[in-house]
Amino acid sequence: MAVSTILRTVKQAIWLGWKIDTNWADPLVFAIYYLIRPLAGLLIVGFIFLIGSGVAGTFNPDYFAFMFIGNSFFIYVVQIMMSMSILIHEDRSHYEVLRHIYLTPGSLRWYILGRALNGVLNATVSLILTLGFGLLIFQVLLGVQMSINWWGIDFPLLALSLFIGMFCFLALGFMLCGINIMTSRVQFMLTEYVSGTLYLFGGVVFLPEILPSWGQAITNALPITYFLRGIRFAILHQAGFDVQTNLLYLVLTTVGAVILGLGVFKIAEHKARKDGLIDRKEEY
Amino acid sequence: MKLPHSIETRDLTRIFKSKNETVKALDKVSLSIEEREIFGLLGPNGAGKTTFIKILTTLLLPTNGEAYVGGFNVIKEPDRVRKIISLVSGGETPGYGILSVRENLWFFSQLYGLSSTAAREKIKRLMADLDFEEYANTRMAKLSTGYRQRLNLARGLLSGPNILFLDEPTLGLDVLTAKKLRSYIVDWAKKEAKGTVLLTTHYMAEADEMCDRVAIIDRGRILACDSPSTLKENLKQKQIMRVEIASVQADFGFIDKMADVIGYSQTRNIQTGTTTLKIMVDNETAFAKIMRQLEKLKILSVSKAEPTLEDVYISLVGRGFEEGEASTSA
Ligand SMILES: Nc1ncnc2c1ncn2[C@@H]1O[C@H](COP(=O)(O)OP(=O)(O)OP(=O)(O)O)[C@@H](O)[C@H]1O
Ligand SMILES: [Mg+2]
């Protein structure tokens, strides 16, 4: 297939995603979606931590930074999963376009990728806003100590970790799309399970060390673990951190996720053609 | 010179299995459709028309048999098939309600890989040809059914397909819009060097008016396949009578059971309180016998009818298309 067709498809899908997202009549709702939701999550976790530290009489600025960064960057998972899990059902039943997209040379995959990239862009905007407001509230207004040197961020490493991490999140998104092609209703619970697993075991707000050994085994198998470690190191520069090994694990687990995600999607596409699911009528 | 087959199927079979039933939606369908032909698939609800189209457009795999579109194997080369076809169905409105008509067309033009200039030109021309330029900037959600179907057809033609699959394209449209779309499609097929149309319908008149050849399908099987005129010509030896009766309740089941009756159809019109029977018989004696039975009811008119495609169907199946609905309308 022509590369130009792929590029046009991806571009249109991003644009469409943006049009759908911003179509809400009320800009206020839009702001809530982009800023207040992720920020609220951060504030809740942040305050629980501050209260806990107050009760215990100890405050660990390293841990606060750990939590602050993990929680903020988790926005990518939430946004991508959200935009990809309802996509199939919406396009199939509500807009009735799924089969026509499926029949174009641009193909369903590239279209889905574009819609997911729209999620990535949204998440990036959310992330920047959340970091900004989070800092304003915790550091400036509340005077919380965070051992973050904002001028010393290793941007190349940050960008590289983000870049590799996106493959993993998009792959999980494709897995969700595949499963939703095969089912007659939106699998909201599945989306919750997947992002919940990543949240609990991926070292987002808890140090993996507090988990039981089977939990730590899960932690070690999840790409998000290495993704967040890479991000944190790029910002915090903890001593004794082995960047190369971490990158290697990030790449390996991401390759695993990509194989899983695209594998499930391929199976779903085949099953869809066998059983006529691309344009099935369903309860929406 | 023998034209290459644009569409060819061999023993195409599709079985749907679910927990409590097994449906043979297509039963060994073998058809060849030539390039530049407008071919109609005519059959009642559940006959297998949509299933046939879904297999040929690569949306569904057959259970058995083979199918070729533009010379490509539908099962093994779906990507190549997709490049030369498009699908337009009646009663569906593919597109994003929040986008304008033009934006919707633009969206699909890009997924087909059209360059920006080509896309702009094509969209402009299609909107002009199909008479909906004035709605270019209207949100799709605000369009009426007729204009949505124009948009839908325009979407189908955007990519410049060779083979157009139309699944009941005029379903639910008003008479004028239906007419407009039909004549547009006929013109399109004439104009395009390789333009082939496979159309399904259960409007007899539509098949008669548009199609070079028609296949009559019932319960997954092809019962007859020929030009509309030949199909009707074959009925010339039969007698077809139209009887109008002032009742919508009477039971006409007895007609079928009489000797020398080939079949009949009934169309009830609740508003006027009348039923129109079309009865096909082998000889006039049979008809006289039926009339004696019908005398008990109030007969409004009796006339001899020219054969239509519906009569071809009656002669094959013994019953009308859709009892109750005016199936020859639109
Ligand atoms: N996905 C499916 N699962 C089970 N049965 C199906 C499925 N799709 C179609 N069928 C059955 O196959 C048969 C043929 O259906 P099809 O939709 O092809 O008919 P059709 O000729 O298009 O009818 P209509 O005029 O109502 O559109 C019907 O009995 C239908 O119930
Ligand atoms: Mg149908």
Short mmCIF file of C-alpha atoms in Angstrom, two decimals, chain A residues 9-270:
data_model
loop_
_atom_site.label_atom_id
_atom_site.label_comp_id
_atom_site.label_asym_id
_atom_site.label_seq_id
_atom_site.Cartn_x
_atom_site.Cartn_y
_atom_site.Cartn_z
CA THR A 9 -5.37 7.93 6.65
CA VAL A 10 -3.50 8.51 9.90
CA LYS A 11 -3.77 12.26 9.52
CA GLN A 12 -7.51 12.13 8.87
CA ALA A 13 -8.05 9.82 11.82
CA ILE A 14 -6.20 12.17 14.16
CA TRP A 15 -8.21 15.08 12.84
CA LEU A 16 -11.46 13.15 13.23
CA GLY A 17 -10.61 12.19 16.79
CA TRP A 18 -9.96 15.81 17.58
CA LYS A 19 -13.26 16.86 15.96
CA ILE A 20 -15.19 14.29 17.97
CA ASP A 21 -13.45 15.18 21.23
CA THR A 22 -13.97 18.90 20.83
CA ASN A 23 -17.52 18.59 19.63
CA TRP A 24 -18.90 18.83 23.11
CA ALA A 25 -21.15 21.80 23.35
CA ASP A 26 -19.64 23.02 26.58
CA PRO A 27 -15.96 24.00 26.66
CA LEU A 28 -16.11 23.55 30.41
CA VAL A 29 -16.72 19.81 30.02
CA PHE A 30 -13.78 19.74 27.70
CA ALA A 31 -11.52 21.40 30.27
CA ILE A 32 -12.63 18.95 32.91
CA TYR A 33 -11.78 16.07 30.66
CA TYR A 34 -8.34 17.35 29.82
CA LEU A 35 -7.22 18.93 33.02
CA ILE A 36 -9.41 18.53 36.01
CA ARG A 37 -9.76 14.77 35.82
CA PRO A 38 -6.05 13.95 35.76
CA LEU A 39 -5.25 16.80 38.12
CA ALA A 40 -7.88 15.63 40.60
CA GLY A 41 -6.30 12.18 40.55
CA LEU A 42 -2.93 13.68 41.31
CA LEU A 43 -4.27 15.89 44.07
CA ILE A 44 -6.05 13.01 45.79
CA VAL A 45 -2.96 10.84 45.83
CA GLY A 46 -0.79 13.82 46.75
CA PHE A 47 -2.92 14.82 49.72
CA ILE A 48 -3.25 11.27 50.99
CA PHE A 49 0.51 11.15 50.93
CA LEU A 50 0.89 14.49 52.68
CA ILE A 51 -1.62 13.53 55.40
CA GLY A 52 0.08 10.16 55.82
CA SER A 53 3.44 11.84 56.17
CA GLY A 54 1.98 14.29 58.68
CA VAL A 55 0.60 11.45 60.82
CA ALA A 56 3.84 9.50 60.64
CA GLY A 57 5.86 12.64 61.23
CA THR A 58 8.18 11.92 58.35
CA PHE A 59 8.19 13.38 54.87
CA ASN A 60 10.14 11.78 52.07
CA PRO A 61 10.64 14.26 49.19
CA ASP A 62 12.04 11.49 46.95
CA TYR A 63 8.92 9.47 47.33
CA PHE A 64 6.73 12.46 46.72
CA ALA A 65 8.54 13.08 43.44
CA PHE A 66 8.20 9.37 42.59
CA MET A 67 4.44 9.52 43.09
CA PHE A 68 4.11 12.89 41.37
CA ILE A 69 5.81 11.74 38.19
CA GLY A 70 4.27 8.24 38.09
CA ASN A 71 0.77 9.55 38.52
CA SER A 72 1.21 12.30 35.94
CA PHE A 73 2.63 10.08 33.22
CA PHE A 74 -0.02 7.45 33.80
CA ILE A 75 -2.31 9.84 31.89
CA TYR A 76 -1.05 8.19 28.69
CA VAL A 77 -2.46 4.84 29.69
CA VAL A 78 -5.80 6.30 30.70
CA GLN A 79 -6.23 8.42 27.57
CA ILE A 80 -5.13 5.83 25.05
CA MET A 81 -7.18 3.06 26.62
CA MET A 82 -10.21 5.30 26.78
CA SER A 83 -10.05 6.49 23.21
CA MET A 84 -9.43 3.01 21.86
CA SER A 85 -11.94 0.97 23.79
CA ILE A 86 -15.15 2.63 22.61
CA LEU A 87 -13.91 3.38 19.11
CA ILE A 88 -14.97 0.12 17.47
CA HIS A 89 -18.49 0.08 18.81
CA GLU A 90 -19.08 3.74 18.09
CA ASP A 91 -17.90 3.41 14.50
CA ARG A 92 -19.71 0.16 13.95
CA SER A 93 -23.14 0.90 15.40
CA HIS A 94 -23.45 4.60 15.86
CA TYR A 95 -21.67 6.05 12.84
CA GLU A 96 -22.00 2.90 10.68
CA VAL A 97 -18.63 3.62 9.10
CA LEU A 98 -16.58 0.71 10.39
CA ARG A 99 -17.13 -1.58 7.42
CA HIS A 100 -16.51 1.19 4.93
CA ILE A 101 -13.25 2.08 6.63
CA TYR A 102 -12.39 -1.61 6.66
CA LEU A 103 -12.89 -1.71 2.88
CA THR A 104 -10.63 1.25 2.09
CA PRO A 105 -7.00 0.71 1.14
CA GLY A 106 -6.13 3.00 4.06
CA SER A 107 -7.37 0.06 6.12
CA LEU A 108 -8.72 -0.23 9.61
CA ARG A 109 -5.33 -0.56 11.28
CA TRP A 110 -3.94 2.74 10.16
CA TYR A 111 -7.21 4.43 10.93
CA ILE A 112 -7.19 3.00 14.46
CA LEU A 113 -3.58 4.06 14.86
CA GLY A 114 -4.54 7.61 13.93
CA ARG A 115 -7.38 7.66 16.40
CA ALA A 116 -5.01 6.37 19.07
CA LEU A 117 -2.42 9.00 18.22
CA ASN A 118 -5.10 11.57 18.83
CA GLY A 119 -5.29 10.04 22.31
CA VAL A 120 -1.52 10.44 22.65
CA LEU A 121 -1.73 14.10 21.71
CA ASN A 122 -4.57 14.69 24.16
CA ALA A 123 -2.62 12.93 26.86
CA THR A 124 0.41 15.07 26.19
CA VAL A 125 -1.63 18.23 26.58
CA SER A 126 -3.17 16.82 29.77
CA LEU A 127 0.25 15.84 31.06
CA ILE A 128 1.77 19.26 30.56
CA LEU A 129 -1.21 20.97 32.17
CA THR A 130 -1.25 18.51 35.05
CA LEU A 131 2.46 18.89 35.71
CA GLY A 132 2.15 22.67 35.60
CA PHE A 133 -0.85 22.91 37.90
CA GLY A 134 0.48 20.14 40.15
CA LEU A 135 3.69 22.04 40.67
CA LEU A 136 1.84 25.26 41.25
CA ILE A 137 -0.35 23.71 43.91
CA PHE A 138 2.17 21.51 45.72
CA GLN A 139 5.43 23.31 45.32
CA VAL A 140 4.44 26.96 45.05
CA LEU A 141 1.27 27.18 47.12
CA LEU A 142 1.85 24.43 49.69
CA GLY A 143 5.63 24.61 49.76
CA VAL A 144 6.02 20.83 49.46
CA GLN A 145 9.62 19.77 48.94
CA MET A 146 10.11 17.70 45.80
CA SER A 147 13.59 16.62 44.87
CA ILE A 148 13.14 17.55 41.24
CA ASN A 149 15.61 19.69 39.42
CA TRP A 150 13.52 20.97 36.52
CA TRP A 151 16.56 22.44 34.82
CA GLY A 152 18.46 19.17 34.80
CA ILE A 153 16.00 16.98 32.91
CA ASP A 154 17.60 14.58 30.47
CA PHE A 155 15.31 15.35 27.54
CA PRO A 156 16.76 12.84 25.08
CA LEU A 157 16.22 10.01 27.55
CA LEU A 158 12.76 11.31 28.40
CA ALA A 159 11.84 11.43 24.73
CA LEU A 160 13.27 7.99 24.05
CA SER A 161 11.38 6.43 26.96
CA LEU A 162 8.18 8.13 25.85
CA PHE A 163 8.69 6.99 22.28
CA ILE A 164 9.23 3.35 23.17
CA GLY A 165 6.50 3.43 25.78
CA MET A 166 3.96 4.66 23.24
CA PHE A 167 4.41 1.46 21.21
CA CYS A 168 3.48 -0.52 24.26
CA PHE A 169 0.38 1.54 25.09
CA LEU A 170 -0.78 1.59 21.48
CA ALA A 171 -0.30 -2.16 21.28
CA LEU A 172 -2.49 -2.65 24.33
CA GLY A 173 -5.00 -0.34 22.67
CA PHE A 174 -5.01 -2.56 19.58
CA MET A 175 -5.61 -5.54 21.81
CA LEU A 176 -8.66 -3.79 23.26
CA CYS A 177 -9.91 -2.91 19.78
CA GLY A 178 -9.53 -6.50 18.67
CA ILE A 179 -11.50 -7.79 21.62
CA ASN A 180 -14.19 -5.18 21.05
CA ILE A 181 -14.50 -6.23 17.40
CA MET A 182 -15.37 -9.72 18.60
CA THR A 183 -17.86 -8.65 21.26
CA SER A 184 -21.27 -7.14 20.89
CA ARG A 185 -20.90 -4.53 23.60
CA VAL A 186 -18.21 -2.15 24.77
CA GLN A 187 -15.90 -4.02 27.14
CA PHE A 188 -15.63 -1.29 29.75
CA MET A 189 -14.65 -3.72 32.50
CA LEU A 190 -11.81 -5.13 30.47
CA THR A 191 -10.43 -1.64 29.94
CA GLU A 192 -10.62 -1.09 33.69
CA TYR A 193 -8.84 -4.38 34.39
CA VAL A 194 -6.03 -3.62 32.00
CA SER A 195 -5.41 -0.08 33.22
CA GLY A 196 -6.00 -1.17 36.83
CA THR A 197 -3.33 -3.85 36.51
CA LEU A 198 -0.90 -1.36 35.09
CA TYR A 199 -1.68 1.10 37.87
CA LEU A 200 -1.32 -1.36 40.73
CA PHE A 201 1.67 -3.34 39.54
CA GLY A 202 3.46 -0.88 37.27
CA GLY A 203 4.99 1.18 40.06
CA VAL A 204 2.80 4.20 39.37
CA VAL A 205 2.29 5.31 42.95
CA PHE A 206 3.44 2.31 45.02
CA LEU A 207 6.98 1.20 45.20
CA PRO A 208 6.94 -2.33 43.80
CA GLU A 209 8.91 -3.45 46.86
CA ILE A 210 5.79 -3.30 49.02
CA LEU A 211 4.09 -5.92 46.79
CA PRO A 212 4.23 -9.67 47.54
CA SER A 213 6.68 -11.64 45.42
CA TRP A 214 4.06 -12.76 42.87
CA GLY A 215 3.08 -9.11 42.53
CA GLN A 216 6.67 -8.15 41.90
CA ALA A 217 6.86 -10.86 39.25
CA ILE A 218 3.98 -9.11 37.47
CA THR A 219 5.73 -5.79 37.93
CA ASN A 220 8.83 -7.12 36.24
CA ALA A 221 6.84 -8.36 33.26
CA LEU A 222 5.07 -5.08 32.60
CA PRO A 223 6.60 -2.62 30.15
CA ILE A 224 5.11 0.31 32.04
CA THR A 225 7.47 -0.50 34.93
CA TYR A 226 10.52 0.19 32.78
CA PHE A 227 8.78 3.05 31.05
CA LEU A 228 8.20 4.89 34.33
CA ARG A 229 11.65 4.04 35.64
CA GLY A 230 13.18 5.55 32.54
CA ILE A 231 11.03 8.66 32.80
CA ARG A 232 11.83 9.08 36.49
CA PHE A 233 15.52 8.70 35.95
CA ALA A 234 15.47 11.26 33.16
CA ILE A 235 13.93 13.72 35.61
CA LEU A 236 15.37 12.68 38.99
CA HIS A 237 18.78 11.14 38.17
CA GLN A 238 18.74 8.73 41.12
CA ALA A 239 22.20 7.41 41.91
CA GLY A 240 22.99 3.82 40.97
CA PHE A 241 20.35 3.46 38.29
CA ASP A 242 21.34 1.33 35.30
CA VAL A 243 19.86 3.18 32.33
CA GLN A 244 20.98 0.77 29.65
CA THR A 245 19.57 -2.34 31.29
CA ASN A 246 16.33 -0.54 31.94
CA LEU A 247 16.08 0.50 28.29
CA LEU A 248 16.77 -3.06 27.23
CA TYR A 249 13.96 -4.36 29.42
CA LEU A 250 11.68 -1.63 28.17
CA VAL A 251 12.34 -2.63 24.57
CA LEU A 252 11.93 -6.36 25.28
CA THR A 253 8.66 -6.03 27.18
CA THR A 254 7.36 -3.57 24.60
CA VAL A 255 8.12 -6.03 21.81
CA GLY A 256 6.14 -8.57 23.83
CA ALA A 257 3.23 -6.17 24.17
CA VAL A 258 3.29 -5.37 20.46
CA ILE A 259 3.23 -9.05 19.55
CA LEU A 260 0.35 -9.62 21.94
CA GLY A 261 -1.63 -6.56 20.82
CA LEU A 262 -1.23 -7.02 17.08
CA GLY A 263 -1.70 -10.77 17.45
CA VAL A 264 -5.04 -10.36 19.16
CA PHE A 265 -6.03 -7.77 16.57
CA LYS A 266 -5.13 -10.06 13.69
CA ILE A 267 -7.10 -12.92 15.17
CA ALA A 268 -10.03 -10.58 15.67
CA GLU A 269 -9.86 -9.39 12.06
CA HIS A 270 -9.90 -12.94 10.81
#
